[in-house]
mmCIF file of C-alpha atoms in Angstrom:
data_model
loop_
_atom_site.group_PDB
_atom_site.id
_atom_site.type_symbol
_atom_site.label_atom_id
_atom_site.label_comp_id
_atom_site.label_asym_id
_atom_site.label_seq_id
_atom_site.Cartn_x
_atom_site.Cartn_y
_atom_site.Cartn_z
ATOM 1 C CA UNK C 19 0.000 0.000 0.000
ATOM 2 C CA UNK C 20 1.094 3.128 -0.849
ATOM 3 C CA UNK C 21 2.612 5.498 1.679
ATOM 4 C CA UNK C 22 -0.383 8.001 3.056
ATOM 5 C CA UNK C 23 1.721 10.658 4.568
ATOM 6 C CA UNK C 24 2.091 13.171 1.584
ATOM 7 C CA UNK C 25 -1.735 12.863 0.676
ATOM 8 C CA UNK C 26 -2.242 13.618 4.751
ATOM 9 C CA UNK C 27 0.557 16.146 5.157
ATOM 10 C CA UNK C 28 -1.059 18.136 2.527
ATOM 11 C CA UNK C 29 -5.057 17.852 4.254
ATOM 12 C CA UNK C 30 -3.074 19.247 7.630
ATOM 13 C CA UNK C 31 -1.591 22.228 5.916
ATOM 14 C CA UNK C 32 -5.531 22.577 4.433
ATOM 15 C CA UNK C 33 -6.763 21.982 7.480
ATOM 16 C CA UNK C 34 -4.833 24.545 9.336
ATOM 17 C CA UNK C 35 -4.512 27.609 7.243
ATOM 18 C CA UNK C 36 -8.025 27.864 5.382
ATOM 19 C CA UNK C 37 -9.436 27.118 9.321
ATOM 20 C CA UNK C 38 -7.686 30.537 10.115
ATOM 21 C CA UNK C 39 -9.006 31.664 6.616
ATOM 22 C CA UNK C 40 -12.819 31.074 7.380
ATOM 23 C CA UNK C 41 -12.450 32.165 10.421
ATOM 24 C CA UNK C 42 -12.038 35.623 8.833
ATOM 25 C CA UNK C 43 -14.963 34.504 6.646
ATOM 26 C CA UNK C 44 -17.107 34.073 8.919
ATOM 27 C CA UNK C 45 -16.868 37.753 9.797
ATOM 28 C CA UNK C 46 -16.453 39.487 7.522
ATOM 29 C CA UNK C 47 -19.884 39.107 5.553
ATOM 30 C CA UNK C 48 -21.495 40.477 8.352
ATOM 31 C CA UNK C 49 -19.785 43.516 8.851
ATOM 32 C CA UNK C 50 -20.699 43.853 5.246
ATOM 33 C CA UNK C 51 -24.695 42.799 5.940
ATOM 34 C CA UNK C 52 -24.118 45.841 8.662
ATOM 35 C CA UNK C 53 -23.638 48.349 6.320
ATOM 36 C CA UNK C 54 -25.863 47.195 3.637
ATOM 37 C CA UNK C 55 -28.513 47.572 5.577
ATOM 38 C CA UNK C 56 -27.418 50.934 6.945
ATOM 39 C CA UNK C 57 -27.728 51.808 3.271
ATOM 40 C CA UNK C 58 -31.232 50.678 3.056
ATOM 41 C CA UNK C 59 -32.622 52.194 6.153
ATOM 42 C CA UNK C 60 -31.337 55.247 4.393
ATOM 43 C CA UNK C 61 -33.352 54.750 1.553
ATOM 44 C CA UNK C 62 -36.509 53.530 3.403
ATOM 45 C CA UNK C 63 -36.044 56.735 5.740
ATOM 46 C CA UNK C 64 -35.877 58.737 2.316
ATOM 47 C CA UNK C 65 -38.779 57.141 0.914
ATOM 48 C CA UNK C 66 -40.910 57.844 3.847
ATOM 49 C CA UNK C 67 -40.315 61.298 4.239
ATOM 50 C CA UNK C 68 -40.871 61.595 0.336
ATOM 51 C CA UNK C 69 -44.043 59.954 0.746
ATOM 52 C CA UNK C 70 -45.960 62.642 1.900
ATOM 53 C CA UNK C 71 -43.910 65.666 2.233
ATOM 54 C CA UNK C 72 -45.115 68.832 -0.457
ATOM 55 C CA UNK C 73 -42.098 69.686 -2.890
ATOM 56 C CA UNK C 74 -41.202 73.201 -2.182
ATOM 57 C CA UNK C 75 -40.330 75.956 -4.387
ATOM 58 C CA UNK C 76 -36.275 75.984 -4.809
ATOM 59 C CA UNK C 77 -34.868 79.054 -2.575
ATOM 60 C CA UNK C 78 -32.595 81.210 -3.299
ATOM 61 C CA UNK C 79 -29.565 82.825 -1.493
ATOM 62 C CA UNK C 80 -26.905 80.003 -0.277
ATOM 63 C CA UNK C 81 -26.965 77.188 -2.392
ATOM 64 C CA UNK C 82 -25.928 75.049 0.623
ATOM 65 C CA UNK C 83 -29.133 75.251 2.236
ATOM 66 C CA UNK C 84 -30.528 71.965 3.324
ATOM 67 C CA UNK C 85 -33.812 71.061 1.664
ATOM 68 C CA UNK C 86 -36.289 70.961 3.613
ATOM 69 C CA UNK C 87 -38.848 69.180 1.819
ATOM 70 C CA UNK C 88 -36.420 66.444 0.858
ATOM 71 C CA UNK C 89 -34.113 65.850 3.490
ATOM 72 C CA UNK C 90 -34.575 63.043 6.389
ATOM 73 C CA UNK C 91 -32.708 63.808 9.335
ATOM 74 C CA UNK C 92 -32.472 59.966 10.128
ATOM 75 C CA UNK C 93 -30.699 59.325 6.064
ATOM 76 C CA UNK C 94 -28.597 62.119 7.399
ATOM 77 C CA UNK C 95 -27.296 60.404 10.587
ATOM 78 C CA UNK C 96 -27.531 57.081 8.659
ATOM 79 C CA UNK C 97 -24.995 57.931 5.488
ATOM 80 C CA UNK C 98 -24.706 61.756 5.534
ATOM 81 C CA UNK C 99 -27.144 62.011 2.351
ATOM 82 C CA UNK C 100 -27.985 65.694 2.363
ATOM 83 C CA UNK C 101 -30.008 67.298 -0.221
ATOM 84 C CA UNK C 102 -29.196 71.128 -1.137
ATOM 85 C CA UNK C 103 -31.018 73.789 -2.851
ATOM 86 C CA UNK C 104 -27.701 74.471 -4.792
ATOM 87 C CA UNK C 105 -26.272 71.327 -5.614
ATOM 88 C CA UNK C 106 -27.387 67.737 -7.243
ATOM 89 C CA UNK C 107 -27.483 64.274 -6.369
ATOM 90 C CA UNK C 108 -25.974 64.671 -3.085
ATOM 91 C CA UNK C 109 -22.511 62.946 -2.875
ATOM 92 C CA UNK C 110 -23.250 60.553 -0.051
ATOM 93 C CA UNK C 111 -26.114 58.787 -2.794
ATOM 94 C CA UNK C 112 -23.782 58.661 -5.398
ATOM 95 C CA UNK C 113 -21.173 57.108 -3.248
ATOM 96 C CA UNK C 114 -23.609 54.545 -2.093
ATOM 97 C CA UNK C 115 -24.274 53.519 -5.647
ATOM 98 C CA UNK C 116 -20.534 52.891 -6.662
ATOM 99 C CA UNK C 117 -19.928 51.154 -3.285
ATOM 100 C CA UNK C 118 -23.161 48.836 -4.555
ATOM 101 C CA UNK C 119 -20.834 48.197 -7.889
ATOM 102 C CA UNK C 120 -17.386 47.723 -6.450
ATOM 103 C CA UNK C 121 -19.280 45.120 -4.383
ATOM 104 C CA UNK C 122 -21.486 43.169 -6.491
ATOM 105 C CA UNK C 123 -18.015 42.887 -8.341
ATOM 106 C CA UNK C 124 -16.085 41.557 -5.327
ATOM 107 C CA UNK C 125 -19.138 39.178 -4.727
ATOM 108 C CA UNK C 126 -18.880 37.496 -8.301
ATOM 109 C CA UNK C 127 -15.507 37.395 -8.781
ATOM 110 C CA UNK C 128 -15.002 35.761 -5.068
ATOM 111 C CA UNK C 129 -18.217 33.820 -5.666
ATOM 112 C CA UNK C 130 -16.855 32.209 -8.607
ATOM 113 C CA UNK C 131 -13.702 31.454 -7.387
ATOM 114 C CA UNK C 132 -14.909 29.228 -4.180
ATOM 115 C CA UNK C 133 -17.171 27.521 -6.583
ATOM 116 C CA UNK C 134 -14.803 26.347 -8.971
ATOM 117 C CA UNK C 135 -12.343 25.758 -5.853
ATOM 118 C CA UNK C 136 -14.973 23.530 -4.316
ATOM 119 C CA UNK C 137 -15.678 21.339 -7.130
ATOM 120 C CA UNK C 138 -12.238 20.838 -7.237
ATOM 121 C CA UNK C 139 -11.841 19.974 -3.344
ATOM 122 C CA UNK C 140 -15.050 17.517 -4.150
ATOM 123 C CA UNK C 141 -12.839 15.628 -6.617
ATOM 124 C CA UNK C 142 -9.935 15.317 -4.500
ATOM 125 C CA UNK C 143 -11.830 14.454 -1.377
ATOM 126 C CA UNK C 144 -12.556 11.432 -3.093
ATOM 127 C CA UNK C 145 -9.045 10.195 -2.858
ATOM 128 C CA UNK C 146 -9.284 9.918 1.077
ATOM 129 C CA UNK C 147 -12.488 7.659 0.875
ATOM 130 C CA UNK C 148 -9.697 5.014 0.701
ATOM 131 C CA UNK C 149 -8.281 5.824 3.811
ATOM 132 C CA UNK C 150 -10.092 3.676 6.678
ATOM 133 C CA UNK C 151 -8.878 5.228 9.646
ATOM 134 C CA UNK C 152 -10.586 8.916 7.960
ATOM 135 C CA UNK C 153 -13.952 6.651 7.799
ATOM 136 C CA UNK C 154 -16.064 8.172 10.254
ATOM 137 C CA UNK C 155 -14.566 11.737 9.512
ATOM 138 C CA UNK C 156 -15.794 11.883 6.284
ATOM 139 C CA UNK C 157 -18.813 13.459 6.956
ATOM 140 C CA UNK C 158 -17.241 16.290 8.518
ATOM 141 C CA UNK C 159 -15.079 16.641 5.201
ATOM 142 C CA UNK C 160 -17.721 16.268 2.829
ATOM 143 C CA UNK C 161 -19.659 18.898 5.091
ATOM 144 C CA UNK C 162 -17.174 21.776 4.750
ATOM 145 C CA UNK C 163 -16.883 21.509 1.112
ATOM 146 C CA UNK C 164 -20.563 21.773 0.552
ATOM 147 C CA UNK C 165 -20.789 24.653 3.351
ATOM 148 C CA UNK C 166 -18.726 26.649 1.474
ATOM 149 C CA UNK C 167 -20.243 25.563 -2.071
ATOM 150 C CA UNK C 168 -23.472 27.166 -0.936
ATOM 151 C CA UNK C 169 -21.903 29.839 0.221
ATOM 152 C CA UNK C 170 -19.926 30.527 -3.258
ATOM 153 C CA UNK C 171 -23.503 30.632 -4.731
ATOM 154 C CA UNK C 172 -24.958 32.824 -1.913
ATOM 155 C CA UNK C 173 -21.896 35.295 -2.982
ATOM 156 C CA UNK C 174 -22.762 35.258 -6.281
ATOM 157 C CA UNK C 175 -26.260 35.646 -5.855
ATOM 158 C CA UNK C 176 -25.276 38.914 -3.587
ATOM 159 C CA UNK C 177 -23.173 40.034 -6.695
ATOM 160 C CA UNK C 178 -26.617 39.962 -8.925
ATOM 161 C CA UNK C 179 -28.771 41.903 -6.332
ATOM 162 C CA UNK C 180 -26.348 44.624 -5.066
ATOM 163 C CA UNK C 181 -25.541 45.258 -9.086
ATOM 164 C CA UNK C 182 -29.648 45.046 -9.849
ATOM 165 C CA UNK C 183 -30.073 47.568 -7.100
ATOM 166 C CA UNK C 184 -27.841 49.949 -8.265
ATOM 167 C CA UNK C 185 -29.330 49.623 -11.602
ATOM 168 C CA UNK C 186 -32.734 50.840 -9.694
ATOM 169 C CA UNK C 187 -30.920 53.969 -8.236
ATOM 170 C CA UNK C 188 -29.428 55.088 -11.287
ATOM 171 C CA UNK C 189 -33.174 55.535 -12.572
ATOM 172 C CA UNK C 190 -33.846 57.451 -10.393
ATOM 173 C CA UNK C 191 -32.831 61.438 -11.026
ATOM 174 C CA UNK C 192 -31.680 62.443 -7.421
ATOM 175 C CA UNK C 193 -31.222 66.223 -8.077
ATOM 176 C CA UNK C 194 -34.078 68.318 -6.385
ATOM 177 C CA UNK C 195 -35.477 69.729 -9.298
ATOM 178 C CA UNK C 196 -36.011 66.416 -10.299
ATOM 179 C CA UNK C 197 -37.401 65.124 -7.408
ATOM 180 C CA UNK C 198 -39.942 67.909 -6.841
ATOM 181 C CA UNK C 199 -41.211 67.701 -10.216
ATOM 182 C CA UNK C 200 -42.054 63.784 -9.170
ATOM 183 C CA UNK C 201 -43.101 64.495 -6.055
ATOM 184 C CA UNK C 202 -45.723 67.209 -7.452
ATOM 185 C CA UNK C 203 -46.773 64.634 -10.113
ATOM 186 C CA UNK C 204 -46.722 60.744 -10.518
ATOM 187 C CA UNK C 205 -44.390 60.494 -7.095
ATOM 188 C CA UNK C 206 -42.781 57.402 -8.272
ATOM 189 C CA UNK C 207 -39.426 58.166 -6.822
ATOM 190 C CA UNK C 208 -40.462 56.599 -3.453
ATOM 191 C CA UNK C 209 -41.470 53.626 -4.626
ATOM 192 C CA UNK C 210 -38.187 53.265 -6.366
ATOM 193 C CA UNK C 211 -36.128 53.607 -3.308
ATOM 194 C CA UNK C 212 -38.290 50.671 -1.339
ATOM 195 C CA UNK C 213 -37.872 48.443 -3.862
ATOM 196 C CA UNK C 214 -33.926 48.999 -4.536
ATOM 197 C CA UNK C 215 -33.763 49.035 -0.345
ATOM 198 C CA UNK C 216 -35.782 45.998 -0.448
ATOM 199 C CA UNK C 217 -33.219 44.332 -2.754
ATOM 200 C CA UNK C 218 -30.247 45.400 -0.428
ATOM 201 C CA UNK C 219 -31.871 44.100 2.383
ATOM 202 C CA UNK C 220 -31.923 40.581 1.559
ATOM 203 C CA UNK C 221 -28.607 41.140 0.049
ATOM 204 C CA UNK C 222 -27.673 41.590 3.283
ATOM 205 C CA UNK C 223 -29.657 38.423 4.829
ATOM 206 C CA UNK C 224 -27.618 36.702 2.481
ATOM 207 C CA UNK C 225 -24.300 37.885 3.688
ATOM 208 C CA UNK C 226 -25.418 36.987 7.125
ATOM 209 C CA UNK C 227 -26.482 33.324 5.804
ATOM 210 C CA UNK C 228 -23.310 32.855 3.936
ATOM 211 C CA UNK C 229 -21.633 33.899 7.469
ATOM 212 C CA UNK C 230 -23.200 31.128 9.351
ATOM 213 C CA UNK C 231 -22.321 28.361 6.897
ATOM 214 C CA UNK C 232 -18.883 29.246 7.337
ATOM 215 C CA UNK C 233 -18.965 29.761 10.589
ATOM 216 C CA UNK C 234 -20.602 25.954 10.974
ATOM 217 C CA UNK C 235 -17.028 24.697 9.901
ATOM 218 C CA UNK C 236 -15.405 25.895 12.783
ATOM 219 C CA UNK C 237 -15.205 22.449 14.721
ATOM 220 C CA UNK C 238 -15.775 20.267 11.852
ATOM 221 C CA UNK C 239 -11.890 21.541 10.801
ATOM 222 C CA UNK C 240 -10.955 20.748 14.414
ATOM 223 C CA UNK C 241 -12.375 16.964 14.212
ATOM 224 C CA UNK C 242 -11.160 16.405 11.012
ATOM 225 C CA UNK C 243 -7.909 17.729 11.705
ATOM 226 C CA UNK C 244 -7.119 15.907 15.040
ATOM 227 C CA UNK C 245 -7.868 12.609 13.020
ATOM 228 C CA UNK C 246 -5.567 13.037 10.378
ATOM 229 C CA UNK C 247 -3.155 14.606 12.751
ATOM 230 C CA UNK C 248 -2.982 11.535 14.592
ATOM 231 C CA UNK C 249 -2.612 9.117 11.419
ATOM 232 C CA UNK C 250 -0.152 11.235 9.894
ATOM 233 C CA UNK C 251 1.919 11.052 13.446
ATOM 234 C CA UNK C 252 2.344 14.579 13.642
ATOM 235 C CA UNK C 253 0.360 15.519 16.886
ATOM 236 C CA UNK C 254 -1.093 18.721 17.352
ATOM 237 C CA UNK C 255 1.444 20.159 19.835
ATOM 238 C CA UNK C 256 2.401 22.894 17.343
ATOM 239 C CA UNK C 257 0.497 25.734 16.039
ATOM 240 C CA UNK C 258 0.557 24.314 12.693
ATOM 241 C CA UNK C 259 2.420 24.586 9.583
ATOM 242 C CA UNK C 260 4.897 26.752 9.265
ATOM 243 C CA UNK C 261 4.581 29.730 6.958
ATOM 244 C CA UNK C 262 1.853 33.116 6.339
ATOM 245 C CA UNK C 263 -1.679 32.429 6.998
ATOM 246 C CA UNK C 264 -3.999 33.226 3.821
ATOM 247 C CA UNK C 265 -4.659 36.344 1.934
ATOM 248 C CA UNK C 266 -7.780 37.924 2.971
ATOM 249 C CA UNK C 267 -8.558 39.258 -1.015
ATOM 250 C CA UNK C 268 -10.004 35.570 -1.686
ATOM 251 C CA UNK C 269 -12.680 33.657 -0.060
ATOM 252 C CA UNK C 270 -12.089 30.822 1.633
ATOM 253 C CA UNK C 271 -11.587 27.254 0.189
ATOM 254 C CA UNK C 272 -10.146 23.777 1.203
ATOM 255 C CA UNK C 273 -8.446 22.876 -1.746
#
């Protein structure tokens, strides 16, 4: 029979460093769920308030005059987004939107990474099947991979709502002569915002989802590790394999 230690030394360097790697992982989605739905209780604050205020003529004098038939103190305190008499989309809005972009691209680029990464890790999984003292570890194995399979879809998914979302901004003109002429008419700009907040919003459940699966690998790593730690000989007295832990630009993966 073949020897098993190279197979096994490489699942312990797996084992250790993308551990440490989803343990970022598991983070770091919701600190991103955080602010996506700051975002959206902008909008739905914005909405509201544009619901049934009564545009107001434009005044005069200092352009940096708040509006006061537009503005929501709570989008305000949320993301800064002031409207004023003088200027256009306020800056805040327009920042929102790109931020939407740059991260419905990191979604599907990092979404389709871990999916391709898994199907490979399925594949080579298969090669330990032959190992009997892994047997009843297996599970645990087979478990990660798909964990972070669904998650790779849930990130790609995220990728298509954030960049459908900002699609439903962008229609909507966010200057106040713009807005008043819509609020004093068909006053379809509120309904816009719900339904691109709405969008965010379970982007953001998503994120939180795509957290928890993740985060479900925690001990399944440690069980899986001990075992092969043990038939490999190497103990666990160390802190693992020597070397960097992994960049934090990719998502997580077990090989």
């Amino acid at each position: 029979m073949a020897d098993p230690r190279p197979p096994l030394d490489a699942v312990l360097n797996l084992a250790h460093f993308h551990r440490e790697h989803e343990r970022f992982y598991a983070t770091a989605p919701l600190e991103t769920a955080v602010r996506l739905q700051r975002h959206a209780r902008t909008l739905h604050a914005l909405a509201d308030r544009w619901q049934t205020t009564t545009p107001a003529p434009a005044r005069g004098g200092n352009p940096y005059q708040g509006a006061e038939d537009l503005n929501s103190e709570a989008a305000i305190a949320l993301d800064g987004a002031l409207f004023m008499e003088g200027e256009g989309r306020p800056v805040e809005l327009s920042a929102m939107i790109a931020e939407l972009r740059t991260d419905a691209e990191g979604f599907a680029t990092g979404g389709e990474w871990l999916a391709h990464a898994m199907a490979s890790s399925w594949g080579v999984a298969a090669a330990l099947l032959e190992v009997d003292a892994l047997a009843d570890v297996m599970g645990e194995r087979q478990r990660i991979i798909t964990n972070d399979w669904l998650a790779a879809h849930e990130q790609s998914l995220v990728a298509r709502m954030l960049e459908r979302a900002a699609d439903m901004l962008d229609r909507v003109d966010l200057t106040p002569t713009a807005l008043r002429a819509d609020l004093a008419a068909a006053r379809v700009s509120p309904g816009r915002l719900r339904a691109a907040a709405e969008v965010i919003d379970r982007a953001a459940d998503l994120c939180c989802e795509s957290s928890r699966l993740v985060h479900d690998n925690e001990r399944r790593w440690r069980v899986f590790r001990e075992r092969a730690a043990l038939l490999s000989g190497t103990g666990l007295s160390g802190s693992g394999p020597s070397g960097s832990g992994l960049s934090g630009s990719r998502p997580p993966a077990d090989g």
